[in-house]
Coordinates of N, CA, C and O in Angstrom, one line a residue:
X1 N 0.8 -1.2 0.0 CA 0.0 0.0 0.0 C 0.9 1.3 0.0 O 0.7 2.2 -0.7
X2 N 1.8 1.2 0.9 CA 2.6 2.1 1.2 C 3.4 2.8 0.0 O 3.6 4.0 -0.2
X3 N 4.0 1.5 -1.2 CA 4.6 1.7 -2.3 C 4.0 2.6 -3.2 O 4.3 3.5 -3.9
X4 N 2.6 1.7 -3.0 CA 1.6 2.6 -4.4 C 1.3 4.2 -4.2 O 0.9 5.0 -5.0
X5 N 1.5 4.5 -2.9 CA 1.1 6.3 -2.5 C 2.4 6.7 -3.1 O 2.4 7.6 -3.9
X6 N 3.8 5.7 -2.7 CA 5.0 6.5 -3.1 C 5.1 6.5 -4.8 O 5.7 7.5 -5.3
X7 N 4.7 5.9 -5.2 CA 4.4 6.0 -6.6 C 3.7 6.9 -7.5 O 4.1 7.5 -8.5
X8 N 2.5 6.9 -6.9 CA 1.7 7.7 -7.6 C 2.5 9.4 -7.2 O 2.6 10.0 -8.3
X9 N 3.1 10.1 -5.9 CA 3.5 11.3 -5.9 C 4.6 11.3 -6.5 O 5.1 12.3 -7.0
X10 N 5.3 10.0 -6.7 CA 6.6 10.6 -7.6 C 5.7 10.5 -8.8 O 5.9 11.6 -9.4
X11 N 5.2 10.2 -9.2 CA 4.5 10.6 -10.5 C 4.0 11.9 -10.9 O 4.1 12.3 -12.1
X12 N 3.5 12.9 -9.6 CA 3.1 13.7 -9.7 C 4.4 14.7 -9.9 O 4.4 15.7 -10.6
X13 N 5.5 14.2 -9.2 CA 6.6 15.2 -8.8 C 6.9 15.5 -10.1 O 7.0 16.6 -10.5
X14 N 7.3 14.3 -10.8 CA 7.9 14.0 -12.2 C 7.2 14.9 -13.3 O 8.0 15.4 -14.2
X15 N 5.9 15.2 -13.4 CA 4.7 15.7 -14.3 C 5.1 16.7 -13.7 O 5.6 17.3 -14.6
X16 N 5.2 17.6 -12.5 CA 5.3 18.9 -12.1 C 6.9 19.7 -12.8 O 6.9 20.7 -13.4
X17 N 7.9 18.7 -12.5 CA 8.9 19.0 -13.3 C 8.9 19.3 -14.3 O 8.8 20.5 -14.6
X18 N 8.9 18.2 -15.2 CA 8.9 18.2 -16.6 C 7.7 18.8 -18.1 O 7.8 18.9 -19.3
X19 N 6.5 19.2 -16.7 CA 5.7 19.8 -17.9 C 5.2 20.9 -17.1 O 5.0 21.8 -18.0
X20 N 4.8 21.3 -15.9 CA 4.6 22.7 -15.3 C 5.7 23.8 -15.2 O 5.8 25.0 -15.6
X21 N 6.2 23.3 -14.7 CA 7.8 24.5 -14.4 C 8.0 24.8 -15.3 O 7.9 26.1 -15.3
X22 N 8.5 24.1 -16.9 CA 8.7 24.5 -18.3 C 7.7 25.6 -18.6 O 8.1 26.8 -18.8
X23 N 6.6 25.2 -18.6 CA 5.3 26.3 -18.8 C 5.4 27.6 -18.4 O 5.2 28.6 -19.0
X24 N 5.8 27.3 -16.8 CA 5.6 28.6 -15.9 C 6.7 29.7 -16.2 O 6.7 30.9 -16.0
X25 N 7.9 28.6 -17.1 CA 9.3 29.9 -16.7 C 9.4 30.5 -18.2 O 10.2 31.4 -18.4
X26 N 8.5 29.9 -19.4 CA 8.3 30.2 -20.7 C 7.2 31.8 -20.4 O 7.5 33.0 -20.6
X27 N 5.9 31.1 -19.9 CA 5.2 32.4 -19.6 C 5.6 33.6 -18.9 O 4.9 34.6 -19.1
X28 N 6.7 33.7 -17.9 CA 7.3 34.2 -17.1 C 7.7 35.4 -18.0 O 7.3 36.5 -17.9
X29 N 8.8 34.5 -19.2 CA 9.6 35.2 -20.2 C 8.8 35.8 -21.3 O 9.3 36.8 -21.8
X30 N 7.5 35.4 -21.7 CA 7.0 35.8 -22.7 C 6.5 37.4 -21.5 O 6.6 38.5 -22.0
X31 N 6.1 37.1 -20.6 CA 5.5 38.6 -19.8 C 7.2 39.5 -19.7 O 7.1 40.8 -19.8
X32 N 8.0 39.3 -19.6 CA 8.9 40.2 -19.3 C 8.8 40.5 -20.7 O 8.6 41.7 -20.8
X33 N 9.0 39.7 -22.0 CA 9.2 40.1 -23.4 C 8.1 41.6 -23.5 O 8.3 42.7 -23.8
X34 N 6.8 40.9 -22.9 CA 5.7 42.2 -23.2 C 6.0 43.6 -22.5 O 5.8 44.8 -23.0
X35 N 6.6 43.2 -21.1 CA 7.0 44.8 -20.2 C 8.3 45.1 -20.9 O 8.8 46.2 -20.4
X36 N 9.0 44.6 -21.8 CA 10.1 45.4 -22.5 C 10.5 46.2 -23.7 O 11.5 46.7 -24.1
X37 N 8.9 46.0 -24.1 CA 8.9 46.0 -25.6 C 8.7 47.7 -25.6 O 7.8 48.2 -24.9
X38 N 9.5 48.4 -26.3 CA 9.1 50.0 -26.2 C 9.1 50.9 -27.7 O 9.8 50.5 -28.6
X39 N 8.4 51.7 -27.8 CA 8.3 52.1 -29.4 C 9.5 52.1 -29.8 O 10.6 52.2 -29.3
X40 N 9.1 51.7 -31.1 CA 10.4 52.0 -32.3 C 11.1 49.9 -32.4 O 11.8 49.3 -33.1
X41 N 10.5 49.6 -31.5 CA 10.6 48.0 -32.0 C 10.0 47.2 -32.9 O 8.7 47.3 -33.0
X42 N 10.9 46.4 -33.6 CA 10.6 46.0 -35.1 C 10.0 44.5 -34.2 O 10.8 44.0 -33.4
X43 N 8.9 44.0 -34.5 CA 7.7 42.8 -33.9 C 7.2 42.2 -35.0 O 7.1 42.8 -36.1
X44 N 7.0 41.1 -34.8 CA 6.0 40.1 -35.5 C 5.4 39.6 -34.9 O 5.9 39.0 -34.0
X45 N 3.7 39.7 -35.0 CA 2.5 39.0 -34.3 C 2.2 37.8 -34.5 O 2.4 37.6 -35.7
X46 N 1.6 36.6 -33.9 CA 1.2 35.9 -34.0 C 0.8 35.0 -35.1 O 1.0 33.9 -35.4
X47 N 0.0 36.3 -35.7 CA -0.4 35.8 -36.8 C 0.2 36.2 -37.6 O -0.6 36.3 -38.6
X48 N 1.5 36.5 -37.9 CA 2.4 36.5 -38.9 C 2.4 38.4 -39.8 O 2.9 38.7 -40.9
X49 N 1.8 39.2 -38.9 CA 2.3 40.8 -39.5 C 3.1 41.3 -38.9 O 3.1 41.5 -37.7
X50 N 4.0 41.8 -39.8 CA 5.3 42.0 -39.6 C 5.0 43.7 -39.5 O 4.1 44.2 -40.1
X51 N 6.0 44.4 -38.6 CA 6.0 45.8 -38.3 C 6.6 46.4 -37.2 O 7.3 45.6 -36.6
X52 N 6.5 47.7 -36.8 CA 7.4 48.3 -35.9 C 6.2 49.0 -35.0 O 5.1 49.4 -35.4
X53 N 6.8 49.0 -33.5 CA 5.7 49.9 -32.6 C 5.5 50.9 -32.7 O 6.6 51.5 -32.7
X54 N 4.5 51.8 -32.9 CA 4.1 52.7 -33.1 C 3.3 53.9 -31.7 O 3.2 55.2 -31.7
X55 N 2.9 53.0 -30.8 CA 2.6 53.6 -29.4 C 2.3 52.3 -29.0 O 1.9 51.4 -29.6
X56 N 2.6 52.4 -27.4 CA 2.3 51.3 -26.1 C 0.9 51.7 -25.2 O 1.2 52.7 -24.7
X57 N 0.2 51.5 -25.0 CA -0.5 51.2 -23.6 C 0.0 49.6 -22.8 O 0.8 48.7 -22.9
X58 N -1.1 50.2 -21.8 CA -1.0 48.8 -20.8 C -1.1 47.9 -21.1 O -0.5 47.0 -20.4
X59 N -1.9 47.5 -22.2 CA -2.1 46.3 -22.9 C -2.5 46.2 -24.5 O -2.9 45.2 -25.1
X60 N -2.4 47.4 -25.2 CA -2.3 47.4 -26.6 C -1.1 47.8 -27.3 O -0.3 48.4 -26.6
X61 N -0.9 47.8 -28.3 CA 0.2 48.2 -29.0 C -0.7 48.8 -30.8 O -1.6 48.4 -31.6
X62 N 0.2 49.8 -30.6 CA -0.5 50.1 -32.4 C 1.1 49.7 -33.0 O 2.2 50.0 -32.5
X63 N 0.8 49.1 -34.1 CA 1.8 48.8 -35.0 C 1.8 49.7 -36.4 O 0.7 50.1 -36.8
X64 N 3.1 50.1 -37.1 CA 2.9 50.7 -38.7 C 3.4 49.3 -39.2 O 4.0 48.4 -38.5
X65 N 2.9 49.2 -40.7 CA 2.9 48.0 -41.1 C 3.4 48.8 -42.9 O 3.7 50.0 -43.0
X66 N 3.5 48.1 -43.6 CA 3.3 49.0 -45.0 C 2.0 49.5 -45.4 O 1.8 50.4 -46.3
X67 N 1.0 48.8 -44.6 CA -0.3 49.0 -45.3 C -1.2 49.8 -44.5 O -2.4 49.8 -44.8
X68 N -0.6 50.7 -43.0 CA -1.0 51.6 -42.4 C -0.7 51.1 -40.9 O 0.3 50.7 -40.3
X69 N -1.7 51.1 -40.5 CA -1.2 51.4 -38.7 C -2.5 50.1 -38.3 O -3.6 50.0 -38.9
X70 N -2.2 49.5 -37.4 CA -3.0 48.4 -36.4 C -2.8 48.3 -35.0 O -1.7 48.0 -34.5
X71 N -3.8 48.5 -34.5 CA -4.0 48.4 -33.1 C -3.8 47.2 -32.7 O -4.6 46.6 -33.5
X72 N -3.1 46.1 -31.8 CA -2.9 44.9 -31.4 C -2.9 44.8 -29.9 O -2.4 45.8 -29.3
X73 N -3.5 43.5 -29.3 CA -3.0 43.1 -28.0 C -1.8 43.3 -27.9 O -1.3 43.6 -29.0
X74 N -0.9 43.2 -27.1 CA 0.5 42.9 -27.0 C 0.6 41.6 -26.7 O 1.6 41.1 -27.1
X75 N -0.2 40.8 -26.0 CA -0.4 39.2 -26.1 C -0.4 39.0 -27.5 O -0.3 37.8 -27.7
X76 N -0.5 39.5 -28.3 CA -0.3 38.8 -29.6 C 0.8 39.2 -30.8 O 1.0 38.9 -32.0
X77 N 1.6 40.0 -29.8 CA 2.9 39.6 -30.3 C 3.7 38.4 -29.9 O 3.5 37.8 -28.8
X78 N 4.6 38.1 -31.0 CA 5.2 36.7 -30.9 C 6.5 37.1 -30.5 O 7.0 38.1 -31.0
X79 N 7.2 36.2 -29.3 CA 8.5 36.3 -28.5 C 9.3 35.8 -29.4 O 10.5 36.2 -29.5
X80 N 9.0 34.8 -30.2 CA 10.4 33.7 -30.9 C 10.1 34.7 -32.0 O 11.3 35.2 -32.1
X81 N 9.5 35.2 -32.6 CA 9.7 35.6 -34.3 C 10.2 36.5 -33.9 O 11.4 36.4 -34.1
X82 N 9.6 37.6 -33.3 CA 10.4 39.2 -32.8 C 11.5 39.2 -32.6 O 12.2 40.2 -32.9
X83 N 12.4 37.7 -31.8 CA 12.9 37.7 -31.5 C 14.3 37.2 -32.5 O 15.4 37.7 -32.6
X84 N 13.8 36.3 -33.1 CA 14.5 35.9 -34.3 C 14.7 37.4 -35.6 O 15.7 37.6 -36.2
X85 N 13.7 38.0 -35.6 CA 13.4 38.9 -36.8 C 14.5 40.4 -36.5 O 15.1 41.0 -37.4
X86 N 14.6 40.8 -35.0 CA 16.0 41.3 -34.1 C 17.4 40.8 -34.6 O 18.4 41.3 -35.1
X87 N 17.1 39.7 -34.4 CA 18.4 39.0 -34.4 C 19.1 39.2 -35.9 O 20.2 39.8 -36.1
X88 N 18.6 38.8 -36.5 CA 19.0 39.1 -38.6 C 19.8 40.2 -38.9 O 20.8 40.4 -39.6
X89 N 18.6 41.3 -38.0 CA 19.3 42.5 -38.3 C 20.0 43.5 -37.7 O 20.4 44.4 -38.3

């Protein structure tokens, strides 16, 4: 009996490692990416439009794009593209 409690919590411990913690320190970084982000940064959203910030609020961002200006979440900027799309240049 005793074995099977010790079993099942390393089970739990194991799943807490390897798939919560991962989660938690990814979202962590994607929220610092969003409090860093300040006009005049070159971003790619989520859904793949590419552009530079144009003004910040608390939780929106307007982007210029070639084809005018867009208001966006800042949740829906992307950390890996923005971040790769920096990098190139």
């Amino acid at each position: 009996m005793d074995a099977n409690i010790i079993s099942i919590v390393l089970i739990f411990v194991v799943m807490f490692v390897f798939m919560i913690l991962p989660q938690q320190r990814k979202m962590k970084k994607e929220k610092e990416f969003e409090t860093g982000l300040k006009v005049g940064d070159k971003i790619v959203t989520k859904s793949g439009f590419h552009g530079k910030i144009a003004e910040l609020s608390e939780t929106t961002a307007v982007i210029e794009t070639m084809s005018g200006k867009l208001k966006i979440e800042k949740t829906a900027i992307s950390m890996e593209y923005s971040m790769a799309l920096n990098k190139k240049a």
